[in-house]
mmCIF file of C-alpha atoms and ligand atoms in Angstrom:
data_model
loop_
_atom_site.group_PDB
_atom_site.id
_atom_site.type_symbol
_atom_site.label_atom_id
_atom_site.label_comp_id
_atom_site.label_asym_id
_atom_site.label_seq_id
_atom_site.Cartn_x
_atom_site.Cartn_y
_atom_site.Cartn_z
ATOM 1 C CA MET A 149 85.547 126.953 68.733
ATOM 2 C CA PRO A 150 85.246 128.487 65.260
ATOM 3 C CA GLU A 151 82.291 130.848 64.976
ATOM 4 C CA LEU A 152 80.570 132.572 62.064
ATOM 5 C CA PRO A 153 83.596 134.641 60.869
ATOM 6 C CA GLU A 154 85.952 131.642 60.911
ATOM 7 C CA MET A 155 83.495 129.430 59.023
ATOM 8 C CA GLU A 156 82.746 132.256 56.593
ATOM 9 C CA THR A 157 86.483 132.594 55.909
ATOM 10 C CA TYR A 158 86.669 128.857 55.164
ATOM 11 C CA ARG A 159 83.541 129.025 53.006
ATOM 12 C CA GLU A 160 84.840 131.830 50.807
ATOM 13 C CA PHE A 161 88.191 130.135 50.355
ATOM 14 C CA LEU A 162 86.734 126.716 49.547
ATOM 15 C CA ASN A 163 84.225 128.176 47.102
ATOM 16 C CA HIS A 164 87.170 129.621 45.207
ATOM 17 C CA ASN A 165 89.275 126.489 45.260
ATOM 18 C CA ILE A 166 87.387 123.195 45.246
ATOM 19 C CA LEU A 167 84.125 123.747 43.374
ATOM 20 C CA HIS A 168 83.353 121.390 40.477
ATOM 21 C CA LYS A 169 86.503 119.345 41.042
ATOM 22 C CA THR A 170 85.876 115.594 41.213
ATOM 23 C CA ILE A 171 86.461 113.957 44.582
ATOM 24 C CA THR A 172 88.942 111.287 43.507
ATOM 25 C CA ASN A 173 89.577 109.716 46.897
ATOM 26 C CA VAL A 174 88.071 109.638 50.366
ATOM 27 C CA GLU A 175 90.109 108.614 53.394
ATOM 28 C CA ILE A 176 88.367 108.064 56.729
ATOM 29 C CA ASN A 177 90.712 107.577 59.655
ATOM 30 C CA ARG A 178 88.177 108.155 62.393
ATOM 31 C CA GLU A 179 84.846 106.444 61.921
ATOM 32 C CA LYS A 180 83.263 108.432 64.772
ATOM 33 C CA SER A 181 83.620 111.598 62.689
ATOM 34 C CA ILE A 182 81.070 110.340 60.140
ATOM 35 C CA ASN A 183 77.492 109.126 60.515
ATOM 36 C CA THR A 184 77.491 106.051 58.247
ATOM 37 C CA GLY A 185 79.715 103.036 57.744
ATOM 38 C CA VAL A 186 83.037 103.863 56.098
ATOM 39 C CA GLN A 187 82.230 102.009 52.844
ATOM 40 C CA THR A 188 78.799 103.631 52.525
ATOM 41 C CA PHE A 189 80.356 107.063 53.030
ATOM 42 C CA ILE A 190 83.123 106.469 50.502
ATOM 43 C CA GLU A 191 80.730 105.081 47.874
ATOM 44 C CA ALA A 192 78.437 108.098 48.234
ATOM 45 C CA VAL A 193 81.176 110.720 48.120
ATOM 46 C CA LYS A 194 83.908 109.368 45.811
ATOM 47 C CA GLY A 195 83.380 110.399 42.192
ATOM 48 C CA ALA A 196 80.997 113.236 43.069
ATOM 49 C CA ASN A 197 81.995 116.858 42.983
ATOM 50 C CA ILE A 198 81.163 119.746 45.263
ATOM 51 C CA THR A 199 78.775 122.132 43.543
ATOM 52 C CA PHE A 200 78.580 124.677 46.339
ATOM 53 C CA VAL A 201 79.814 125.376 49.858
ATOM 54 C CA LYS A 202 77.277 127.114 52.068
ATOM 55 C CA ARG A 203 77.386 128.186 55.679
ATOM 56 C CA ARG A 204 74.633 127.980 58.278
ATOM 57 C CA ALA A 205 75.518 129.108 61.803
ATOM 58 C CA LYS A 206 78.847 127.450 62.674
ATOM 59 C CA HIS A 207 78.321 124.691 60.083
ATOM 60 C CA LEU A 208 79.560 124.381 56.531
ATOM 61 C CA ILE A 209 77.406 122.496 54.054
ATOM 62 C CA PHE A 210 79.110 120.886 51.063
ATOM 63 C CA GLU A 211 76.544 120.364 48.324
ATOM 64 C CA LEU A 212 77.426 117.286 46.257
ATOM 65 C CA SER A 213 76.607 116.756 42.584
ATOM 66 C CA SER A 214 74.782 113.551 43.622
ATOM 67 C CA GLY A 215 72.165 115.601 45.472
ATOM 68 C CA LYS A 216 73.502 114.635 48.903
ATOM 69 C CA PHE A 217 75.157 116.966 51.392
ATOM 70 C CA LEU A 218 78.139 116.856 53.737
ATOM 71 C CA LEU A 219 77.461 118.771 56.927
ATOM 72 C CA LEU A 220 80.579 119.904 58.771
ATOM 73 C CA HIS A 221 80.842 121.124 62.346
ATOM 74 C CA LEU A 222 84.431 121.647 63.513
ATOM 75 C CA MET A 223 83.510 122.068 67.205
ATOM 76 C CA LEU A 224 86.417 122.705 69.573
ATOM 77 C CA GLY A 225 89.863 122.232 68.042
ATOM 78 C CA GLY A 226 88.766 121.263 64.518
ATOM 79 C CA LEU A 227 90.299 122.854 61.437
ATOM 80 C CA MET A 228 90.756 122.388 57.706
ATOM 81 C CA PHE A 229 93.848 122.575 55.538
ATOM 82 C CA LEU A 230 93.871 122.533 51.735
ATOM 83 C CA GLY A 231 97.146 121.389 50.234
ATOM 84 C CA THR A 232 99.008 118.431 48.831
ATOM 85 C CA THR A 233 100.784 115.476 50.465
ATOM 86 C CA LYS A 234 103.964 117.582 50.253
ATOM 87 C CA ASN A 235 102.821 120.614 52.225
ATOM 88 C CA SER A 236 100.060 119.389 54.510
ATOM 89 C CA PRO A 237 100.706 119.775 58.247
ATOM 90 C CA ASP A 238 102.209 116.951 60.257
ATOM 91 C CA ARG A 239 98.991 116.302 62.163
ATOM 92 C CA THR A 240 96.585 113.380 62.314
ATOM 93 C CA LYS A 241 93.903 113.807 59.662
ATOM 94 C CA GLN A 242 90.567 112.276 60.593
ATOM 95 C CA ILE A 243 89.222 112.689 57.071
ATOM 96 C CA ILE A 244 90.866 113.538 53.745
ATOM 97 C CA LEU A 245 88.952 114.406 50.578
ATOM 98 C CA SER A 246 91.243 114.339 47.533
ATOM 99 C CA PHE A 247 90.716 116.234 44.298
ATOM 100 C CA GLY A 248 93.565 114.732 42.312
ATOM 101 C CA GLU A 249 96.747 116.146 43.862
ATOM 102 C CA LEU A 250 94.780 118.587 45.982
ATOM 103 C CA GLN A 251 93.681 117.390 49.412
ATOM 104 C CA LEU A 252 91.178 118.849 51.829
ATOM 105 C CA ASN A 253 92.312 117.696 55.268
ATOM 106 C CA PHE A 254 90.014 117.650 58.303
ATOM 107 C CA ILE A 255 92.161 117.880 61.421
ATOM 108 C CA GLY A 256 91.343 117.870 65.142
ATOM 109 C CA LEU A 257 87.848 116.418 64.705
ATOM 110 C CA ARG A 258 87.348 115.108 68.205
ATOM 111 C CA LEU A 259 83.832 116.349 68.795
ATOM 112 C CA GLY A 260 83.551 117.704 65.282
ATOM 113 C CA TYR A 261 81.971 115.750 62.453
ATOM 114 C CA LEU A 262 81.339 115.454 58.720
ATOM 115 C CA HIS A 263 77.912 113.908 58.175
ATOM 116 C CA LEU A 264 76.450 112.588 54.932
ATOM 117 C CA LEU A 265 72.834 113.721 54.702
ATOM 118 C CA SER A 266 69.893 113.990 52.313
ATOM 119 C CA GLN A 267 68.129 117.344 51.906
ATOM 120 C CA VAL A 268 65.393 116.251 54.324
ATOM 121 C CA GLU A 269 67.900 115.067 56.927
ATOM 122 C CA LEU A 270 69.885 118.278 56.552
ATOM 123 C CA ASP A 271 66.816 120.477 57.039
ATOM 124 C CA GLU A 272 65.833 118.440 60.088
ATOM 125 C CA LYS A 273 69.319 118.669 61.590
ATOM 126 C CA LEU A 274 69.430 122.468 61.209
ATOM 127 C CA SER A 275 65.817 123.139 62.146
ATOM 128 C CA ASP A 276 66.471 124.337 65.704
ATOM 129 C CA LEU A 277 68.866 127.099 64.687
ATOM 130 C CA GLY A 278 67.928 130.726 65.178
ATOM 131 C CA PRO A 279 68.265 133.421 62.513
ATOM 132 C CA GLU A 280 71.510 134.221 60.715
ATOM 133 C CA PRO A 281 73.011 137.465 62.080
ATOM 134 C CA PHE A 282 73.546 139.045 58.640
ATOM 135 C CA GLU A 283 69.904 138.410 57.700
ATOM 136 C CA LEU A 284 68.421 139.472 60.995
ATOM 137 C CA GLN A 285 66.001 142.407 60.828
ATOM 138 C CA ARG A 286 65.924 144.918 63.683
ATOM 139 C CA ASP A 287 62.251 144.411 64.566
ATOM 140 C CA VAL A 288 62.637 140.620 64.587
ATOM 141 C CA PHE A 289 65.678 140.862 66.856
ATOM 142 C CA LEU A 290 64.042 143.315 69.260
ATOM 143 C CA ASP A 291 60.943 141.152 69.399
ATOM 144 C CA ARG A 292 62.970 138.017 70.183
ATOM 145 C CA LEU A 293 65.030 139.916 72.772
ATOM 146 C CA GLU A 294 61.959 141.199 74.552
ATOM 147 C CA ARG A 295 60.903 137.667 75.413
ATOM 148 C CA LYS A 296 64.236 136.842 77.087
ATOM 149 C CA LYS A 297 65.108 137.329 80.737
ATOM 150 C CA GLY A 298 68.648 135.956 81.204
ATOM 151 C CA ALA A 299 72.068 137.564 80.878
ATOM 152 C CA LEU A 300 73.377 138.730 77.505
ATOM 153 C CA LYS A 301 76.364 136.366 77.363
ATOM 154 C CA PRO A 302 74.456 133.045 77.487
ATOM 155 C CA LEU A 303 71.773 134.538 75.272
ATOM 156 C CA LEU A 304 74.142 135.582 72.483
ATOM 157 C CA VAL A 305 75.829 132.162 72.411
ATOM 158 C CA ASP A 306 72.448 130.368 72.374
ATOM 159 C CA GLN A 307 72.246 129.005 68.806
ATOM 160 C CA SER A 308 68.454 128.935 68.894
ATOM 161 C CA PHE A 309 68.315 132.657 69.746
ATOM 162 C CA ILE A 310 70.819 133.785 67.115
ATOM 163 C CA ALA A 311 73.025 131.428 65.099
ATOM 164 C CA GLY A 312 76.791 131.496 64.634
ATOM 165 C CA ILE A 313 77.980 133.471 67.667
ATOM 166 C CA GLY A 314 80.118 131.893 70.394
ATOM 167 C CA ASN A 315 82.427 132.873 73.232
ATOM 168 C CA CYS A 316 84.626 135.298 71.351
ATOM 169 C CA TYR A 317 82.139 137.337 69.336
ATOM 170 C CA SER A 318 79.529 137.553 72.113
ATOM 171 C CA ASP A 319 82.168 139.421 74.176
ATOM 172 C CA GLU A 320 83.145 141.580 71.228
ATOM 173 C CA ILE A 321 79.508 142.466 70.505
ATOM 174 C CA CYS A 322 78.847 143.396 74.163
ATOM 175 C CA PHE A 323 81.968 145.574 74.089
ATOM 176 C CA GLN A 324 80.863 147.326 70.901
ATOM 177 C CA ALA A 325 77.423 147.914 72.464
ATOM 178 C CA ARG A 326 78.998 149.176 75.745
ATOM 179 C CA LEU A 327 77.010 146.577 77.674
ATOM 180 C CA HIS A 328 78.306 144.379 80.470
ATOM 181 C CA PRO A 329 78.008 140.737 79.296
ATOM 182 C CA LEU A 330 76.089 139.811 82.453
ATOM 183 C CA ARG A 331 73.441 142.498 81.996
ATOM 184 C CA LYS A 332 69.972 140.981 81.940
ATOM 185 C CA ALA A 333 68.193 141.220 78.592
ATOM 186 C CA SER A 334 64.988 142.228 80.393
ATOM 187 C CA ASP A 335 66.729 145.171 82.103
ATOM 188 C CA LEU A 336 67.981 146.818 78.913
ATOM 189 C CA LYS A 337 66.632 150.201 77.956
ATOM 190 C CA GLU A 338 65.340 150.701 74.425
ATOM 191 C CA GLU A 339 68.503 152.537 73.387
ATOM 192 C CA GLU A 340 70.646 149.696 74.757
ATOM 193 C CA ARG A 341 68.621 147.070 72.911
ATOM 194 C CA ASN A 342 69.167 149.008 69.710
ATOM 195 C CA ASN A 343 72.871 149.392 70.483
ATOM 196 C CA LEU A 344 73.099 145.641 70.891
ATOM 197 C CA TYR A 345 71.436 145.058 67.512
ATOM 198 C CA ASP A 346 73.625 147.719 65.888
ATOM 199 C CA SER A 347 76.775 145.985 67.178
ATOM 200 C CA ILE A 348 76.167 142.465 65.888
ATOM 201 C CA LYS A 349 76.691 142.866 62.141
ATOM 202 C CA PRO A 350 79.635 145.331 62.291
ATOM 203 C CA VAL A 351 81.566 143.145 64.769
ATOM 204 C CA LEU A 352 81.046 140.003 62.686
ATOM 205 C CA ALA A 353 81.719 141.748 59.362
ATOM 206 C CA ARG A 354 84.971 143.214 60.708
ATOM 207 C CA ALA A 355 86.036 139.782 61.937
ATOM 208 C CA VAL A 356 85.311 138.260 58.509
ATOM 209 C CA GLN A 357 87.469 140.997 56.946
ATOM 210 C CA PHE A 358 90.307 139.989 59.251
ATOM 211 C CA GLY A 359 89.904 136.289 58.420
ATOM 212 C CA GLY A 360 88.551 135.311 61.858
ATOM 213 C CA TYR A 361 90.690 134.161 64.765
ATOM 214 C CA MET A 362 91.772 130.628 63.716
ATOM 215 C CA ASP A 363 95.479 130.451 64.465
ATOM 216 C CA PHE A 364 96.184 127.745 61.909
ATOM 217 C CA PRO A 365 96.607 128.615 58.201
ATOM 218 C CA MET A 366 94.154 127.171 55.692
ATOM 219 C CA TYR A 367 96.788 126.658 52.970
ATOM 220 C CA GLU A 368 100.517 127.138 52.462
ATOM 221 C CA GLY A 369 101.375 130.841 52.426
ATOM 222 C CA ASP A 370 98.018 131.803 53.950
ATOM 223 C CA GLU A 371 98.419 135.216 55.563
ATOM 224 C CA LYS A 372 94.746 136.085 55.800
ATOM 225 C CA THR A 373 93.349 133.507 58.196
ATOM 226 C CA GLY A 374 93.474 134.433 61.864
ATOM 227 C CA ARG A 375 94.351 138.118 61.671
ATOM 228 C CA TYR A 376 91.406 138.853 63.975
ATOM 229 C CA ASN A 377 93.593 137.495 66.808
ATOM 230 C CA GLU A 378 95.561 140.752 66.759
ATOM 231 C CA ASN A 379 92.422 142.805 66.376
ATOM 232 C CA THR A 380 90.114 141.668 69.184
ATOM 233 C CA TYR A 381 88.715 144.404 71.426
ATOM 234 C CA VAL A 382 88.490 142.515 74.726
ATOM 235 C CA TYR A 383 88.417 138.759 74.074
ATOM 236 C CA GLU A 384 91.283 137.039 75.921
ATOM 237 C CA ARG A 385 92.792 140.430 76.786
ATOM 238 C CA GLU A 386 92.469 140.273 80.575
ATOM 239 C CA GLY A 387 94.748 142.862 82.205
ATOM 240 C CA GLU A 388 95.311 144.774 78.949
ATOM 241 C CA LYS A 389 94.135 148.304 78.218
ATOM 242 C CA CYS A 390 90.664 148.880 76.825
ATOM 243 C CA PRO A 391 91.043 150.194 73.238
ATOM 244 C CA ARG A 392 88.167 152.635 73.828
ATOM 245 C CA CYS A 393 88.717 154.175 77.261
ATOM 246 C CA GLY A 394 92.082 152.918 78.508
ATOM 247 C CA GLY A 395 90.507 151.039 81.453
ATOM 248 C CA THR A 396 91.783 147.578 82.383
ATOM 249 C CA ILE A 397 90.007 144.644 80.767
ATOM 250 C CA GLU A 398 88.700 142.053 83.206
ATOM 251 C CA ARG A 399 87.481 138.512 82.973
ATOM 252 C CA VAL A 400 84.363 137.262 84.686
ATOM 253 C CA GLU A 401 83.324 133.604 85.041
ATOM 254 C CA HIS A 402 79.635 132.922 85.164
ATOM 255 C CA SER A 403 78.331 129.948 83.234
ATOM 256 C CA TYR A 404 80.781 131.186 80.570
ATOM 257 C CA LYS A 405 83.974 133.197 80.792
ATOM 258 C CA SER A 406 83.595 136.735 79.523
ATOM 259 C CA PHE A 407 86.047 139.520 78.895
ATOM 260 C CA TYR A 408 84.885 143.107 79.260
ATOM 261 C CA CYS A 409 85.953 146.594 80.283
ATOM 262 C CA PRO A 410 84.449 147.548 83.660
ATOM 263 C CA SER A 411 84.992 151.249 82.882
ATOM 264 C CA CYS A 412 82.973 151.569 79.696
ATOM 265 C CA GLN A 413 80.661 148.525 79.723
ATOM 266 C CA MET A 414 78.277 149.506 82.436
ATOM 267 C CA LYS A 415 76.720 146.848 84.613
ATOM 268 C CA VAL A 416 73.570 148.794 85.535
HETATM 269 ZN ZN1 ZN B 61 86.737 150.740 78.295
#
């Protein structure tokens, strides 16, 4: 599932390519992906333009010139492709927003959605999310961590604890902090708590630099998206060598699967 770096990569790209262009056509091929009737959705979106694309957690928010918002969550398997009818991938598109020749395709929206919302509805929908990692202050993080008892892995992927982190980056952050993903938050020493905080932003910022891990290009000729795949530390690298100590990376299944190095991510 795309996490903060993947959605941030999309956000930057879309902000450069679709802002202030009129939405000339709206095609809905899967009604379950939207939250209104098809006609209502089309009438609200067609003819408007997108004034800004923001990100909150794993969501993108398309701000429309009409004052409404489109809230996107790609969930598992969802992706976007910006192109034309000539170069768009041969995949089923659940939703297509056209800007003249240019088309923004939403693909693989099985659990994912694009919801039309007012400001009030948007705020309500996002109200349970925890703080954004890049805006998170050390004292706030340490204070929130102190009140938690469970293991690090489920905690880091808990969107109400910290927003935007999922399976991949929680493992990468634990690796960077030299902490076993099943360590209990309540058992961490002060230095370890600080190491955890100090690992969050660098891991996510590095992943944004590499264009996240999405393995599908965002446009024709896209060589940026997905380069994090070749640059992960431990995620999905079971049996490979640890880039820090040379130990063998293992995978552990708890409530989530986690990848870690048993040699340099100490359990106790
Ligand atoms: Zn190691």
